[in-house]
Amino acid sequence: MDVNTVVKIAGIGILVAVACQVLTRAGRDDQASLVNLAGIIVVLMLLVEKIGNLFASIKSIFGF
């Protein structure tokens, strides 16, 4: 995995954590949950290509 991908994931994690804390302190727990879910979805979308490459590599190694 590339270092840039790790930095992007860490940055998204920090932003989501701060936003969730601010929304929770403001009494908007529902919106904090939605922000948390949106952060997870964004990170998974970043990782879909990497996971696909991993499965392709495993497939080529074992000759399937």
PDB file of N, CA and C in Angstrom:
ATOM      1  N   MET A   1       0.849  -1.172   0.000  1.00  0.00           N
ATOM      2  CA  MET A   1       0.000   0.000   0.000  1.00  0.00           C
ATOM      3  C   MET A   1       0.897   1.239   0.000  1.00  0.00           C
ATOM      4  N   ASP A   2       0.457   2.227  -0.709  1.00  0.00           N
ATOM      5  CA  ASP A   2       1.220   3.458  -0.867  1.00  0.00           C
ATOM      6  C   ASP A   2       1.106   4.320   0.389  1.00  0.00           C
ATOM      7  N   VAL A   3       2.136   5.097   0.653  1.00  0.00           N
ATOM      8  CA  VAL A   3       2.137   5.968   1.826  1.00  0.00           C
ATOM      9  C   VAL A   3       1.058   7.039   1.694  1.00  0.00           C
ATOM     10  N   ASN A   4       0.807   7.495   0.472  1.00  0.00           N
ATOM     11  CA  ASN A   4      -0.223   8.514   0.258  1.00  0.00           C
ATOM     12  C   ASN A   4      -1.597   8.015   0.665  1.00  0.00           C
ATOM     13  N   THR A   5      -1.867   6.751   0.405  1.00  0.00           N
ATOM     14  CA  THR A   5      -3.158   6.170   0.787  1.00  0.00           C
ATOM     15  C   THR A   5      -3.312   6.144   2.301  1.00  0.00           C
ATOM     16  N   VAL A   6      -2.250   5.793   2.992  1.00  0.00           N
ATOM     17  CA  VAL A   6      -2.283   5.753   4.451  1.00  0.00           C
ATOM     18  C   VAL A   6      -2.511   7.149   5.023  1.00  0.00           C
ATOM     19  N   VAL A   7      -1.863   8.142   4.431  1.00  0.00           N
ATOM     20  CA  VAL A   7      -2.021   9.521   4.896  1.00  0.00           C
ATOM     21  C   VAL A   7      -3.446  10.006   4.632  1.00  0.00           C
ATOM     22  N   LYS A   8      -4.012   9.651   3.479  1.00  0.00           N
ATOM     23  CA  LYS A   8      -5.399  10.035   3.176  1.00  0.00           C
ATOM     24  C   LYS A   8      -6.368   9.423   4.180  1.00  0.00           C
ATOM     25  N   ILE A   9      -6.174   8.145   4.483  1.00  0.00           N
ATOM     26  CA  ILE A   9      -7.054   7.460   5.432  1.00  0.00           C
ATOM     27  C   ILE A   9      -6.930   8.085   6.820  1.00  0.00           C
ATOM     28  N   ALA A  10      -5.705   8.395   7.217  1.00  0.00           N
ATOM     29  CA  ALA A  10      -5.502   9.030   8.527  1.00  0.00           C
ATOM     30  C   ALA A  10      -6.149  10.412   8.569  1.00  0.00           C
ATOM     31  N   GLY A  11      -6.022  11.176   7.503  1.00  0.00           N
ATOM     32  CA  GLY A  11      -6.635  12.494   7.442  1.00  0.00           C
ATOM     33  C   GLY A  11      -8.152  12.432   7.515  1.00  0.00           C
ATOM     34  N   ILE A  12      -8.727  11.493   6.793  1.00  0.00           N
ATOM     35  CA  ILE A  12     -10.181  11.313   6.841  1.00  0.00           C
ATOM     36  C   ILE A  12     -10.609  10.903   8.243  1.00  0.00           C
ATOM     37  N   GLY A  13      -9.845  10.036   8.869  1.00  0.00           N
ATOM     38  CA  GLY A  13     -10.158   9.598  10.223  1.00  0.00           C
ATOM     39  C   GLY A  13     -10.134  10.742  11.224  1.00  0.00           C
ATOM     40  N   ILE A  14      -9.135  11.611  11.099  1.00  0.00           N
ATOM     41  CA  ILE A  14      -9.042  12.750  12.010  1.00  0.00           C
ATOM     42  C   ILE A  14     -10.206  13.711  11.798  1.00  0.00           C
ATOM     43  N   LEU A  15     -10.530  14.003  10.538  1.00  0.00           N
ATOM     44  CA  LEU A  15     -11.639  14.908  10.249  1.00  0.00           C
ATOM     45  C   LEU A  15     -12.967  14.351  10.747  1.00  0.00           C
ATOM     46  N   VAL A  16     -13.183  13.064  10.539  1.00  0.00           N
ATOM     47  CA  VAL A  16     -14.429  12.443  10.991  1.00  0.00           C
ATOM     48  C   VAL A  16     -14.501  12.445  12.511  1.00  0.00           C
ATOM     49  N   ALA A  17     -13.391  12.162  13.170  1.00  0.00           N
ATOM     50  CA  ALA A  17     -13.393  12.154  14.635  1.00  0.00           C
ATOM     51  C   ALA A  17     -13.707  13.528  15.206  1.00  0.00           C
ATOM     52  N   VAL A  18     -13.118  14.570  14.632  1.00  0.00           N
ATOM     53  CA  VAL A  18     -13.383  15.930  15.105  1.00  0.00           C
ATOM     54  C   VAL A  18     -14.834  16.311  14.856  1.00  0.00           C
ATOM     55  N   ALA A  19     -15.329  16.004  13.653  1.00  0.00           N
ATOM     56  CA  ALA A  19     -16.721  16.334  13.326  1.00  0.00           C
ATOM     57  C   ALA A  19     -17.690  15.590  14.248  1.00  0.00           C
ATOM     58  N   CYS A  20     -17.407  14.339  14.543  1.00  0.00           N
ATOM     59  CA  CYS A  20     -18.278  13.566  15.438  1.00  0.00           C
ATOM     60  C   CYS A  20     -18.266  14.146  16.848  1.00  0.00           C
ATOM     61  N   GLN A  21     -17.108  14.542  17.323  1.00  0.00           N
ATOM     62  CA  GLN A  21     -17.025  15.135  18.656  1.00  0.00           C
ATOM     63  C   GLN A  21     -17.802  16.448  18.725  1.00  0.00           C
ATOM     64  N   VAL A  22     -17.653  17.271  17.700  1.00  0.00           N
ATOM     65  CA  VAL A  22     -18.360  18.563  17.683  1.00  0.00           C
ATOM     66  C   VAL A  22     -19.867  18.328  17.644  1.00  0.00           C
ATOM     67  N   LEU A  23     -20.311  17.420  16.789  1.00  0.00           N
ATOM     68  CA  LEU A  23     -21.741  17.162  16.676  1.00  0.00           C
ATOM     69  C   LEU A  23     -22.306  16.516  17.938  1.00  0.00           C
ATOM     70  N   THR A  24     -21.540  15.650  18.576  1.00  0.00           N
ATOM     71  CA  THR A  24     -22.008  15.010  19.804  1.00  0.00           C
ATOM     72  C   THR A  24     -22.130  16.039  20.924  1.00  0.00           C
ATOM     73  N   ARG A  25     -21.160  16.934  21.027  1.00  0.00           N
ATOM     74  CA  ARG A  25     -21.211  17.977  22.064  1.00  0.00           C
ATOM     75  C   ARG A  25     -22.376  18.942  21.836  1.00  0.00           C
ATOM     76  N   ALA A  26     -22.769  19.093  20.555  1.00  0.00           N
ATOM     77  CA  ALA A  26     -23.879  19.984  20.233  1.00  0.00           C
ATOM     78  C   ALA A  26     -25.232  19.294  20.393  1.00  0.00           C
ATOM     79  N   GLY A  27     -25.210  18.022  20.753  1.00  0.00           N
ATOM     80  CA  GLY A  27     -26.452  17.296  20.968  1.00  0.00           C
ATOM     81  C   GLY A  27     -27.062  16.730  19.705  1.00  0.00           C
ATOM     82  N   ARG A  28     -26.278  16.620  18.657  1.00  0.00           N
ATOM     83  CA  ARG A  28     -26.776  16.088  17.386  1.00  0.00           C
ATOM     84  C   ARG A  28     -26.159  14.711  17.140  1.00  0.00           C
ATOM     85  N   ASP A  29     -26.575  13.757  17.944  1.00  0.00           N
ATOM     86  CA  ASP A  29     -26.012  12.405  17.876  1.00  0.00           C
ATOM     87  C   ASP A  29     -26.352  11.706  16.561  1.00  0.00           C
ATOM     88  N   ASP A  30     -27.537  11.967  16.018  1.00  0.00           N
ATOM     89  CA  ASP A  30     -27.925  11.326  14.760  1.00  0.00           C
ATOM     90  C   ASP A  30     -27.015  11.763  13.615  1.00  0.00           C
ATOM     91  N   GLN A  31     -26.736  13.044  13.552  1.00  0.00           N
ATOM     92  CA  GLN A  31     -25.854  13.537  12.502  1.00  0.00           C
ATOM     93  C   GLN A  31     -24.422  13.065  12.709  1.00  0.00           C
ATOM     94  N   ALA A  32     -23.999  12.910  13.948  1.00  0.00           N
ATOM     95  CA  ALA A  32     -22.661  12.384  14.222  1.00  0.00           C
ATOM     96  C   ALA A  32     -22.536  10.953  13.717  1.00  0.00           C
ATOM     97  N   SER A  33     -23.586  10.174  13.880  1.00  0.00           N
ATOM     98  CA  SER A  33     -23.579   8.799  13.375  1.00  0.00           C
ATOM     99  C   SER A  33     -23.505   8.777  11.851  1.00  0.00           C
ATOM    100  N   LEU A  34     -24.223   9.698  11.207  1.00  0.00           N
ATOM    101  CA  LEU A  34     -24.188   9.760   9.747  1.00  0.00           C
ATOM    102  C   LEU A  34     -22.813  10.189   9.234  1.00  0.00           C
ATOM    103  N   VAL A  35     -22.172  11.110   9.929  1.00  0.00           N
ATOM    104  CA  VAL A  35     -20.817  11.530   9.546  1.00  0.00           C
ATOM    105  C   VAL A  35     -19.852  10.361   9.699  1.00  0.00           C
ATOM    106  N   ASN A  36     -20.007   9.599  10.766  1.00  0.00           N
ATOM    107  CA  ASN A  36     -19.165   8.435  10.997  1.00  0.00           C
ATOM    108  C   ASN A  36     -19.352   7.414   9.876  1.00  0.00           C
ATOM    109  N   LEU A  37     -20.591   7.148   9.516  1.00  0.00           N
ATOM    110  CA  LEU A  37     -20.889   6.197   8.440  1.00  0.00           C
ATOM    111  C   LEU A  37     -20.338   6.697   7.111  1.00  0.00           C
ATOM    112  N   ALA A  38     -20.479   7.985   6.835  1.00  0.00           N
ATOM    113  CA  ALA A  38     -19.954   8.553   5.595  1.00  0.00           C
ATOM    114  C   ALA A  38     -18.429   8.422   5.525  1.00  0.00           C
ATOM    115  N   GLY A  39     -17.756   8.611   6.647  1.00  0.00           N
ATOM    116  CA  GLY A  39     -16.304   8.444   6.679  1.00  0.00           C
ATOM    117  C   GLY A  39     -15.885   7.023   6.379  1.00  0.00           C
ATOM    118  N   ILE A  40     -16.616   6.063   6.919  1.00  0.00           N
ATOM    119  CA  ILE A  40     -16.311   4.659   6.653  1.00  0.00           C
ATOM    120  C   ILE A  40     -16.509   4.338   5.175  1.00  0.00           C
ATOM    121  N   ILE A  41     -17.581   4.864   4.594  1.00  0.00           N
ATOM    122  CA  ILE A  41     -17.861   4.603   3.177  1.00  0.00           C
ATOM    123  C   ILE A  41     -16.781   5.218   2.286  1.00  0.00           C
ATOM    124  N   VAL A  42     -16.335   6.423   2.608  1.00  0.00           N
ATOM    125  CA  VAL A  42     -15.288   7.070   1.812  1.00  0.00           C
ATOM    126  C   VAL A  42     -13.989   6.269   1.878  1.00  0.00           C
ATOM    127  N   VAL A  43     -13.619   5.806   3.059  1.00  0.00           N
ATOM    128  CA  VAL A  43     -12.390   5.017   3.201  1.00  0.00           C
ATOM    129  C   VAL A  43     -12.513   3.699   2.450  1.00  0.00           C
ATOM    130  N   LEU A  44     -13.671   3.059   2.525  1.00  0.00           N
ATOM    131  CA  LEU A  44     -13.854   1.804   1.788  1.00  0.00           C
ATOM    132  C   LEU A  44     -13.775   2.027   0.286  1.00  0.00           C
ATOM    133  N   MET A  45     -14.278   3.151  -0.190  1.00  0.00           N
ATOM    134  CA  MET A  45     -14.178   3.444  -1.622  1.00  0.00           C
ATOM    135  C   MET A  45     -12.727   3.664  -2.038  1.00  0.00           C
ATOM    136  N   LEU A  46     -11.915   4.229  -1.152  1.00  0.00           N
ATOM    137  CA  LEU A  46     -10.490   4.377  -1.444  1.00  0.00           C
ATOM    138  C   LEU A  46      -9.792   3.023  -1.509  1.00  0.00           C
ATOM    139  N   LEU A  47     -10.256   2.080  -0.704  1.00  0.00           N
ATOM    140  CA  LEU A  47      -9.580   0.789  -0.604  1.00  0.00           C
ATOM    141  C   LEU A  47     -10.083  -0.264  -1.576  1.00  0.00           C
ATOM    142  N   VAL A  48     -11.184  -0.017  -2.276  1.00  0.00           N
ATOM    143  CA  VAL A  48     -11.750  -1.027  -3.169  1.00  0.00           C
ATOM    144  C   VAL A  48     -10.753  -1.425  -4.252  1.00  0.00           C
ATOM    145  N   GLU A  49     -10.094  -0.453  -4.855  1.00  0.00           N
ATOM    146  CA  GLU A  49      -9.129  -0.751  -5.903  1.00  0.00           C
ATOM    147  C   GLU A  49      -7.942  -1.544  -5.353  1.00  0.00           C
ATOM    148  N   LYS A  50      -7.478  -1.169  -4.176  1.00  0.00           N
ATOM    149  CA  LYS A  50      -6.348  -1.877  -3.566  1.00  0.00           C
ATOM    150  C   LYS A  50      -6.711  -3.331  -3.256  1.00  0.00           C
ATOM    151  N   ILE A  51      -7.924  -3.556  -2.768  1.00  0.00           N
ATOM    152  CA  ILE A  51      -8.374  -4.914  -2.458  1.00  0.00           C
ATOM    153  C   ILE A  51      -8.504  -5.724  -3.741  1.00  0.00           C
ATOM    154  N   GLY A  52      -8.994  -5.096  -4.812  1.00  0.00           N
ATOM    155  CA  GLY A  52      -9.085  -5.771  -6.105  1.00  0.00           C
ATOM    156  C   GLY A  52      -7.722  -6.189  -6.618  1.00  0.00           C
ATOM    157  N   ASN A  53      -6.740  -5.310  -6.464  1.00  0.00           N
ATOM    158  CA  ASN A  53      -5.369  -5.657  -6.879  1.00  0.00           C
ATOM    159  C   ASN A  53      -4.809  -6.792  -6.039  1.00  0.00           C
ATOM    160  N   LEU A  54      -5.137  -6.811  -4.752  1.00  0.00           N
ATOM    161  CA  LEU A  54      -4.686  -7.894  -3.880  1.00  0.00           C
ATOM    162  C   LEU A  54      -5.241  -9.233  -4.341  1.00  0.00           C
ATOM    163  N   PHE A  55      -6.545  -9.278  -4.635  1.00  0.00           N
ATOM    164  CA  PHE A  55      -7.148 -10.528  -5.095  1.00  0.00           C
ATOM    165  C   PHE A  55      -6.590 -10.955  -6.447  1.00  0.00           C
ATOM    166  N   ALA A  56      -6.313  -9.996  -7.331  1.00  0.00           N
ATOM    167  CA  ALA A  56      -5.704 -10.331  -8.625  1.00  0.00           C
ATOM    168  C   ALA A  56      -4.308 -10.913  -8.434  1.00  0.00           C
ATOM    169  N   SER A  57      -3.559 -10.374  -7.500  1.00  0.00           N
ATOM    170  CA  SER A  57      -2.215 -10.902  -7.225  1.00  0.00           C
ATOM    171  C   SER A  57      -2.287 -12.308  -6.655  1.00  0.00           C
ATOM    172  N   ILE A  58      -3.208 -12.521  -5.731  1.00  0.00           N
ATOM    173  CA  ILE A  58      -3.365 -13.859  -5.149  1.00  0.00           C
ATOM    174  C   ILE A  58      -3.791 -14.860  -6.215  1.00  0.00           C
ATOM    175  N   LYS A  59      -4.681 -14.421  -7.090  1.00  0.00           N
ATOM    176  CA  LYS A  59      -5.150 -15.293  -8.179  1.00  0.00           C
ATOM    177  C   LYS A  59      -4.016 -15.669  -9.110  1.00  0.00           C
ATOM    178  N   SER A  60      -3.145 -14.707  -9.442  1.00  0.00           N
ATOM    179  CA  SER A  60      -2.036 -14.997 -10.338  1.00  0.00           C
ATOM    180  C   SER A  60      -0.967 -15.859  -9.656  1.00  0.00           C
ATOM    181  N   ILE A  61      -0.794 -15.698  -8.351  1.00  0.00           N
ATOM    182  CA  ILE A  61       0.206 -16.496  -7.634  1.00  0.00           C
ATOM    183  C   ILE A  61      -0.190 -17.958  -7.625  1.00  0.00           C
ATOM    184  N   PHE A  62      -1.457 -18.236  -7.352  1.00  0.00           N
ATOM    185  CA  PHE A  62      -1.914 -19.616  -7.252  1.00  0.00           C
ATOM    186  C   PHE A  62      -2.395 -20.169  -8.581  1.00  0.00           C
ATOM    187  N   GLY A  63      -2.406 -19.370  -9.630  1.00  0.00           N
ATOM    188  CA  GLY A  63      -2.715 -19.855 -10.984  1.00  0.00           C
ATOM    189  C   GLY A  63      -4.168 -20.198 -11.215  1.00  0.00           C
ATOM    190  N   PHE A  64      -5.067 -19.460 -10.631  1.00  0.00           N
ATOM    191  CA  PHE A  64      -6.495 -19.726 -10.852  1.00  0.00           C
ATOM    192  C   PHE A  64      -6.975 -19.044 -12.101  1.00  0.00           C
TER     193      PHE A  64
END
